[in-house]
């Protein structure tokens, strides 16, 4: 099977790494890729969010399966374009990807399907916003309706800040505050059937102790020793399957990865958000533990073959990812800073480095080119050893202005 991965971040490096280990993947391509991905796949130029350009590349290299990593091409209709070219594609079409592309649409699907989630109102204009803030009370949760790379949401007790964020966003969703540990449960879906993956936890705030602004994610770990047994099965039954059934009923069947971001509240699990693609950096730890060949799973999801696929197998032990971010992230990140020490980091037993926002200069130096620059993945027989391996390796990496949280997986179940 010849596979093309679309994207250039740490998630795509993790996908490429897992696909490269699948004996049935005979050729691995990526576009636009990054210097880490280029070591294991043939990389190509592509206009990353342009459906026609992605479909044309897939046809040119005669891909058997296209795996679309990020949300932007999905929401733009890249999966539709690839399928229209007669090529199997892992990822929802434009209409189904609206589950991530619009918070209002996601809420409508949840309400129609009876999926437990925070009570919410979709608001435009000061009067509606003000009424909703009063109705829900603090802490205020205000979400921009469209895609915002994980940065469109604020949770605050400051009413002025909540109003100002709402005013800067156009249409917003204002919702009830959910109090409980957060968990990410991903499921592979083929339009009607789904298979859950290993639950993981990520760290969305920028700084230690969950302080600072929301980011795309600063670290992750799996498995979750504290999570209730049967969590993935419960999410499949109460969240994923009802969402798939509702989307199929609406004539927009969902295939690809359905990401359920959950809060485990005292009253039971509640959906915080849906995403239409693998989460980043949860994917890095989940795929690290996956034993079942990834290409076969993604191909089954893309071609309607999950019903008989069985549950994926997971390696014992644990994985922890620490994200190394650029100076200024999640605001305007610095770029062009030289990166050193990767080989030293990978000499650490049980650790490796994925590229998230890197590029090569003409002279061949590796430099930063994004907010999240590297993902250091530590593995071990348990969470504590995986965490120690990740941090020993992270400590070897040198980059001006580079920084990371020091408390990833330090407080499992927080
Ligand atoms: P979202 O983009 O919807 O996942 O929101 C980003 C982050 O904001 C989530 O991971 C939560 O940490 C926080 N958040 C979102 N919605 C809520 C909510 N209703 N109650 C509490 N925290 C929330
Ligand atoms: N780690 C959060 C996300 O991928 O949206």
Coordinates of C-alpha atoms and ligand atoms in Angstrom, one line a residue:
X1 CA 0.0 0.0 0.0
X2 CA 1.4 3.4 -1.0
X3 CA 0.4 6.0 1.6
X4 CA 0.5 9.8 1.5
X5 CA 0.3 11.7 4.8
X6 CA -0.8 15.4 4.6
X7 CA 0.6 17.8 7.2
X8 CA 3.9 19.0 8.7
X9 CA 3.6 18.8 12.5
X10 CA 4.4 16.5 15.3
X11 CA 1.2 14.6 14.8
X12 CA 2.1 13.9 11.2
X13 CA 5.6 12.8 12.2
X14 CA 4.0 10.4 14.7
X15 CA 1.6 9.1 12.0
X16 CA 4.5 8.7 9.5
X17 CA 6.6 6.9 12.1
X18 CA 3.8 4.4 12.9
X19 CA 3.0 3.9 9.2
X20 CA 6.7 3.3 8.4
X21 CA 6.6 0.4 10.9
X22 CA 3.7 -1.3 9.1
X23 CA 5.0 -4.0 6.8
X24 CA 2.0 -3.5 4.4
X25 CA 3.0 0.1 3.8
X26 CA 5.4 -0.3 0.9
X27 CA 6.0 3.3 0.1
X28 CA 5.5 6.3 2.4
X29 CA 5.0 9.8 1.1
X30 CA 4.3 13.1 3.0
X31 CA 3.4 16.6 2.0
X32 CA 4.5 19.2 2.9
X33 CA 6.2 17.1 5.7
X34 CA 9.1 18.4 7.8
X35 CA 12.8 17.5 8.2
X36 CA 12.0 14.7 10.7
X37 CA 9.4 13.2 8.4
X38 CA 11.8 13.5 5.4
X39 CA 14.0 10.9 7.1
X40 CA 11.3 8.2 6.8
X41 CA 9.1 9.4 3.9
X42 CA 9.5 11.0 0.4
X43 CA 8.3 14.5 0.9
X44 CA 6.5 16.7 -1.7
X45 CA 5.4 20.3 -1.9
X46 CA 1.7 20.9 -1.6
X47 CA -0.5 23.8 -0.9
X48 CA -1.4 22.4 2.5
X49 CA -5.0 23.5 2.8
X50 CA -5.9 23.3 -0.9
X51 CA -8.1 20.3 -1.8
X52 CA -7.3 20.3 -5.5
X53 CA -3.5 20.5 -4.9
X54 CA -3.7 17.5 -2.4
X55 CA -5.9 15.4 -4.8
X56 CA -3.6 16.2 -7.7
X57 CA -0.5 15.1 -5.7
X58 CA -2.2 11.9 -4.6
X59 CA -3.1 11.0 -8.2
X60 CA 0.4 11.9 -9.4
X61 CA 2.1 9.5 -7.0
X62 CA -0.6 6.9 -7.4
X63 CA -1.4 6.8 -3.7
X64 CA -3.5 3.9 -2.4
X65 CA -4.4 5.8 0.8
X66 CA -4.3 9.5 1.8
X67 CA -4.2 10.3 5.5
X68 CA -5.0 13.9 6.2
X69 CA -3.5 15.1 9.5
X70 CA -4.7 18.7 10.2
X71 CA -8.2 20.2 10.4
X72 CA -7.7 23.0 7.9
X73 CA -7.6 20.8 4.7
X74 CA -10.5 18.7 6.1
X75 CA -12.7 21.7 6.7
X76 CA -11.7 22.9 3.2
X77 CA -12.9 19.7 1.6
X78 CA -9.6 17.9 0.9
X79 CA -11.0 14.4 1.8
X80 CA -13.9 15.0 -0.7
X81 CA -11.4 16.0 -3.4
X82 CA -9.2 12.9 -2.8
X83 CA -12.2 10.5 -2.8
X84 CA -13.6 12.2 -6.0
X85 CA -10.3 11.3 -7.6
X86 CA -11.0 7.6 -6.8
X87 CA -8.5 7.4 -4.0
X88 CA -9.2 6.1 -0.5
X89 CA -8.9 8.8 2.1
X90 CA -8.7 8.8 5.9
X91 CA -10.5 11.9 7.1
X92 CA -14.0 13.3 7.1
X93 CA -15.5 15.2 4.2
X94 CA -16.1 18.9 4.5
X95 CA -19.7 18.6 5.8
X96 CA -18.8 16.1 8.5
X97 CA -15.6 18.0 9.5
X98 CA -17.9 20.8 10.6
X99 CA -18.1 18.9 13.8
X100 CA -14.8 20.7 14.5
X101 CA -15.2 23.6 12.1
X102 CA -18.2 25.0 13.9
X103 CA -18.8 24.8 17.7
X104 CA -22.5 25.7 17.0
X105 CA -22.9 22.8 14.6
X106 CA -21.1 20.4 17.1
X107 CA -23.6 21.4 19.8
X108 CA -26.5 20.9 17.4
X109 CA -25.3 17.4 16.7
X110 CA -24.8 16.6 20.4
X111 CA -28.2 17.9 21.3
X112 CA -29.9 15.9 18.5
X113 CA -28.1 12.7 19.4
X114 CA -28.5 13.1 23.2
X115 CA -24.8 13.2 23.8
X116 CA -23.9 14.6 27.3
X117 CA -22.2 18.0 27.0
X118 CA -22.2 21.4 28.6
X119 CA -25.4 23.5 28.2
X120 CA -24.6 26.2 25.8
X121 CA -25.9 29.2 23.8
X122 CA -24.7 30.4 20.4
X123 CA -24.5 34.3 20.6
X124 CA -23.9 37.2 18.3
X125 CA -23.8 40.8 19.5
X126 CA -23.3 42.3 23.0
X127 CA -26.8 41.9 24.2
X128 CA -27.0 38.2 23.6
X129 CA -23.5 37.7 25.0
X130 CA -24.3 39.6 28.1
X131 CA -27.5 37.7 28.7
X132 CA -25.7 34.3 28.3
X133 CA -22.8 35.3 30.6
X134 CA -25.4 36.3 33.3
X135 CA -27.3 33.0 32.7
X136 CA -24.3 30.7 33.2
X137 CA -22.4 32.8 35.7
X138 CA -18.6 32.4 36.5
X139 CA -16.3 30.8 35.6
X140 CA -17.2 32.0 32.1
X141 CA -16.5 29.8 29.1
X142 CA -16.4 31.7 25.8
X143 CA -15.6 30.0 22.5
X144 CA -15.0 31.4 19.0
X145 CA -17.3 29.5 16.7
X146 CA -14.8 28.7 14.0
X147 CA -11.3 27.1 13.8
X148 CA -8.7 28.8 16.1
X149 CA -5.9 26.3 16.5
X150 CA -6.9 25.6 20.1
X151 CA -6.7 29.3 21.0
X152 CA -10.2 30.5 20.5
X153 CA -11.5 29.5 23.9
X154 CA -11.1 31.4 27.2
X155 CA -12.2 30.3 30.6
X156 CA -12.2 33.1 33.1
X157 CA -13.9 34.5 36.2
X158 CA -13.3 38.0 34.9
X159 CA -16.5 39.2 33.2
X160 CA -14.8 42.1 31.4
X161 CA -12.3 39.7 29.9
X162 CA -15.1 37.3 28.8
X163 CA -17.1 40.1 27.1
X164 CA -14.0 41.4 25.4
X165 CA -13.1 38.0 24.0
X166 CA -16.7 37.5 22.8
X167 CA -16.6 40.9 21.1
X168 CA -13.3 40.0 19.3
X169 CA -14.8 36.7 17.9
X170 CA -18.0 37.5 16.0
X171 CA -20.2 34.5 16.7
X172 CA -19.4 32.7 20.0
X173 CA -20.6 29.8 22.0
X174 CA -21.0 30.6 25.7
X175 CA -21.4 27.6 27.9
X176 CA -21.6 26.1 31.3
X177 CA -18.3 25.5 33.1
X178 CA -17.4 21.8 33.4
X179 CA -15.4 20.8 36.5
X180 CA -13.4 17.6 36.2
X181 CA -10.3 16.0 34.8
X182 CA -10.1 16.2 31.0
X183 CA -9.5 13.2 28.9
X184 CA -9.1 12.7 25.1
X185 CA -10.7 9.7 23.6
X186 CA -10.1 9.1 19.9
X187 CA -12.1 6.7 17.7
X188 CA -11.4 5.5 14.2
X189 CA -14.7 5.7 12.3
X190 CA -15.7 4.4 8.9
X191 CA -19.1 6.1 8.4
X192 CA -21.0 3.7 10.6
X193 CA -18.8 1.7 12.8
X194 CA -16.0 2.9 15.2
X195 CA -13.1 1.6 17.2
X196 CA -11.8 3.5 20.2
X197 CA -8.1 4.1 20.8
X198 CA -6.2 4.4 24.1
X199 CA -7.5 7.3 26.2
X200 CA -4.8 10.0 26.8
X201 CA -4.5 13.2 28.6
X202 CA -3.0 16.4 27.3
X203 CA -2.0 19.7 28.9
X204 CA -3.5 22.6 27.1
X205 CA -2.4 25.5 29.2
X206 CA 1.0 27.1 28.5
X207 CA 2.6 26.9 31.9
X208 CA 3.2 24.6 34.9
X209 CA 0.2 24.1 37.2
X210 CA -2.2 24.7 34.3
X211 CA -1.4 28.4 34.4
X212 CA -1.3 30.8 31.4
X213 CA -3.2 30.8 28.1
X214 CA -4.5 27.9 26.2
X215 CA -2.2 26.4 23.5
X216 CA -2.5 23.6 21.0
X217 CA -1.2 21.3 23.7
X218 CA 2.1 21.3 25.7
X219 CA 2.4 17.6 26.5
X220 CA 0.6 14.3 26.9
X221 CA 0.7 10.9 28.4
X222 CA -1.0 7.5 28.0
X223 CA -2.3 5.2 29.3
X224 CA -4.2 6.8 32.2
X225 CA -3.7 4.6 35.3
X226 CA -6.4 6.6 37.2
X227 CA -9.2 6.5 34.6
X228 CA -12.2 4.3 35.2
X229 CA -11.9 0.9 33.5
X230 CA -14.2 0.8 30.5
X231 CA -13.9 4.5 29.8
X232 CA -13.2 4.0 26.1
X233 CA -16.2 1.6 25.8
X234 CA -18.4 4.1 27.6
X235 CA -17.3 6.9 25.3
X236 CA -18.0 4.7 22.2
X237 CA -21.5 3.9 23.4
X238 CA -22.6 7.3 24.7
X239 CA -20.7 9.7 22.5
X240 CA -19.0 8.3 19.4
X241 CA -21.7 5.9 18.1
X242 CA -24.5 8.4 18.7
X243 CA -22.5 11.1 16.9
X244 CA -21.8 8.8 13.9
X245 CA -25.5 7.7 13.7
X246 CA -26.6 11.4 13.8
X247 CA -24.2 12.5 11.1
X248 CA -25.2 9.5 8.9
X249 CA -28.9 10.3 9.4
X250 CA -28.1 13.9 8.2
X251 CA -26.6 12.5 5.0
X252 CA -23.0 13.4 6.0
X253 CA -21.5 10.1 7.2
X254 CA -18.3 10.6 9.3
X255 CA -15.2 8.6 8.5
X256 CA -11.7 9.3 9.8
X257 CA -10.7 10.1 13.4
X258 CA -13.4 11.5 15.7
X259 CA -11.7 13.2 18.7
X260 CA -13.9 13.5 21.8
X261 CA -12.4 15.9 24.4
X262 CA -14.2 15.0 27.6
X263 CA -14.5 16.3 31.1
X264 CA -15.1 13.6 33.7
X265 CA -17.4 15.6 36.0
X266 CA -19.0 14.4 39.3
X267 CA -22.2 14.0 37.3
X268 CA -20.6 11.8 34.7
X269 CA -18.7 12.4 31.5
X270 CA -19.4 15.4 29.3
X271 CA -18.1 16.3 25.9
X272 CA -16.0 19.5 25.9
X273 CA -15.3 19.5 22.2
X274 CA -15.1 17.3 19.1
X275 CA -12.2 17.5 16.7
X276 CA -12.2 16.0 13.2
X277 CA -8.6 14.7 13.3
X278 CA -6.0 13.1 15.5
X279 CA -5.1 15.3 18.5
X280 CA -1.7 16.8 18.9
X281 CA 0.2 15.9 21.1
X282 CA -2.0 13.0 22.3
X283 CA -1.4 11.1 19.0
X284 CA 2.3 11.0 19.8
X285 CA 1.8 8.9 22.9
X286 CA -1.1 6.9 21.6
X287 CA 0.6 5.7 18.4
X288 CA 3.8 5.0 20.4
X289 CA 1.8 2.3 22.3
X290 CA -0.1 0.9 19.3
X291 CA 0.9 -2.6 18.3
X292 CA -1.7 -3.2 15.6
X293 CA -0.3 -2.0 12.2
X294 CA -1.6 1.5 11.7
X295 CA -1.9 1.4 7.9
X296 CA -4.4 -1.5 8.0
X297 CA -6.5 0.3 10.6
X298 CA -6.6 3.6 8.7
X299 CA -7.3 1.8 5.5
X300 CA -10.2 -0.1 7.1
X301 CA -11.6 3.2 8.4
X302 CA -11.3 4.8 5.0
X303 CA -12.9 2.0 3.1
X304 CA -15.8 1.1 5.4
X305 CA -14.2 -2.0 6.8
X306 CA -14.0 -1.4 10.6
X307 CA -17.0 -3.5 11.6
X308 CA -15.0 -6.7 11.6
X309 CA -11.6 -5.2 12.5
X310 CA -11.6 -6.0 16.3
X311 CA -10.0 -3.8 18.9
X312 CA -6.4 -2.6 18.4
X313 CA -3.7 -4.1 20.6
X314 CA -1.6 -1.9 22.9
X315 CA 1.9 -2.4 24.2
X316 CA 2.3 -2.5 28.0
X317 CA 4.2 0.4 29.6
X318 CA 3.7 4.1 29.1
X319 CA 4.6 7.1 26.9
X320 CA 5.0 10.8 27.8
X321 CA 5.4 13.6 25.3
X322 CA 6.9 16.9 26.3
X323 CA 6.5 19.7 23.7
X324 CA 9.4 22.1 23.2
X325 CA 7.9 25.5 22.2
X326 CA 9.5 28.6 20.7
X327 CA 9.9 31.9 22.5
X328 CA 6.6 33.8 22.3
X329 CA 4.3 30.8 21.8
X330 CA 1.2 30.8 22.0
X331 CA 1.4 34.4 20.9
X332 CA 3.7 35.2 18.0
X333 CA 6.5 32.6 18.1
X334 CA 10.1 33.4 17.2
X335 CA 11.4 31.4 14.3
X336 CA 14.7 30.6 12.7
X337 CA 16.4 29.6 16.0
X338 CA 19.0 26.9 15.5
X339 CA 18.3 23.5 17.2
X340 CA 21.1 21.3 18.6
X341 CA 21.4 18.3 20.7
X342 CA 18.9 16.0 19.1
X343 CA 21.3 13.1 18.8
X344 CA 22.2 13.5 22.5
X345 CA 18.5 13.5 23.3
X346 CA 17.9 10.3 21.4
X347 CA 20.9 8.6 23.0
X348 CA 18.7 8.6 26.2
X349 CA 17.3 5.2 26.5
X350 CA 13.6 5.1 25.8
X351 CA 13.3 8.6 24.2
X352 CA 13.0 9.9 20.7
X353 CA 12.3 13.3 19.2
X354 CA 9.5 14.1 16.7
X355 CA 9.6 17.3 14.6
X356 CA 6.7 19.6 15.0
X357 CA 7.7 23.0 13.7
X358 CA 11.2 22.7 12.1
X359 CA 12.8 23.4 8.8
X360 CA 16.3 23.2 7.2
X361 CA 18.2 26.2 6.0
X362 CA 19.9 26.2 2.7
X363 CA 23.1 25.4 4.5
X364 CA 21.5 22.4 6.1
X365 CA 21.0 23.7 9.7
X366 CA 17.9 22.6 11.6
X367 CA 15.9 25.6 12.8
X368 CA 12.6 26.4 14.4
X369 CA 9.7 27.3 12.1
X370 CA 6.6 27.1 14.3
X371 CA 5.2 27.7 17.8
X372 CA 5.5 24.0 18.9
X373 CA 8.9 23.0 17.6
X374 CA 9.7 19.5 18.9
X375 CA 7.9 16.7 20.7
X376 CA 10.2 14.7 23.0
X377 CA 8.6 11.2 23.5
X378 CA 9.8 9.2 26.5
X379 CA 8.8 5.6 27.0
X380 CA 9.2 3.1 29.8
X381 CA 7.6 0.3 31.7
X382 CA 5.5 2.8 33.7
X383 CA 4.5 6.5 33.7
X384 CA 7.3 7.6 36.1
X385 CA 10.0 6.0 34.0
X386 CA 8.5 7.3 30.7
X387 CA 8.3 10.8 32.2
X388 CA 11.9 10.6 33.5
X389 CA 13.1 9.5 30.0
X390 CA 11.3 12.4 28.3
X391 CA 12.7 15.0 30.6
X392 CA 16.2 13.7 30.5
X393 CA 16.0 13.9 26.7
X394 CA 14.4 17.3 26.7
X395 CA 17.2 18.6 28.8
X396 CA 19.7 17.7 26.1
X397 CA 18.1 19.9 23.4
X398 CA 19.4 23.4 22.9
X399 CA 17.5 26.1 21.2
X400 CA 17.6 29.9 21.9
X401 CA 14.3 30.8 23.7
X402 CA 13.1 27.2 23.7
X403 CA 10.9 26.3 26.7
X404 CA 8.7 23.5 28.0
X405 CA 6.4 22.6 30.9
X406 CA 8.1 20.7 33.6
X407 CA 5.0 19.0 35.0
X408 CA 3.8 16.8 32.2
X409 CA 2.5 13.5 33.7
X410 CA 3.7 14.6 37.2
X411 CA 0.1 14.7 38.5
X412 CA -1.8 12.0 36.6
X413 CA -5.6 12.5 36.9
X414 CA -5.3 16.1 37.8
Ligands
LIG1 P1 -12.0 23.5 23.3 O1 -11.3 24.2 22.2 O2 -13.5 23.6 23.2 O3 -11.5 22.2 23.6 O4 -11.6 24.3 24.6 C1 -10.2 24.4 25.0 C2 -10.0 24.2 26.5 O5 -10.8 25.1 27.2 C3 -10.5 22.8 26.9 O6 -9.6 21.8 26.7 C4 -10.8 23.1 28.4 O7 -9.6 23.0 29.1 C5 -11.4 24.4 28.4 N1 -12.8 24.4 28.3 C6 -13.6 24.3 27.2 N2 -14.9 24.2 27.4 C7 -15.0 24.2 28.8 C8 -16.1 24.1 29.7 N3 -17.3 24.0 29.3 N4 -15.8 24.0 31.0 C9 -14.5 24.1 31.5 N5 -13.4 24.2 30.6 C10 -13.7 24.3 29.3
LIG2 N1 -4.3 18.5 21.9 C1 -5.5 19.2 21.6 C2 -5.9 19.1 20.2 O1 -5.2 18.5 19.3 O2 -6.8 19.8 19.8

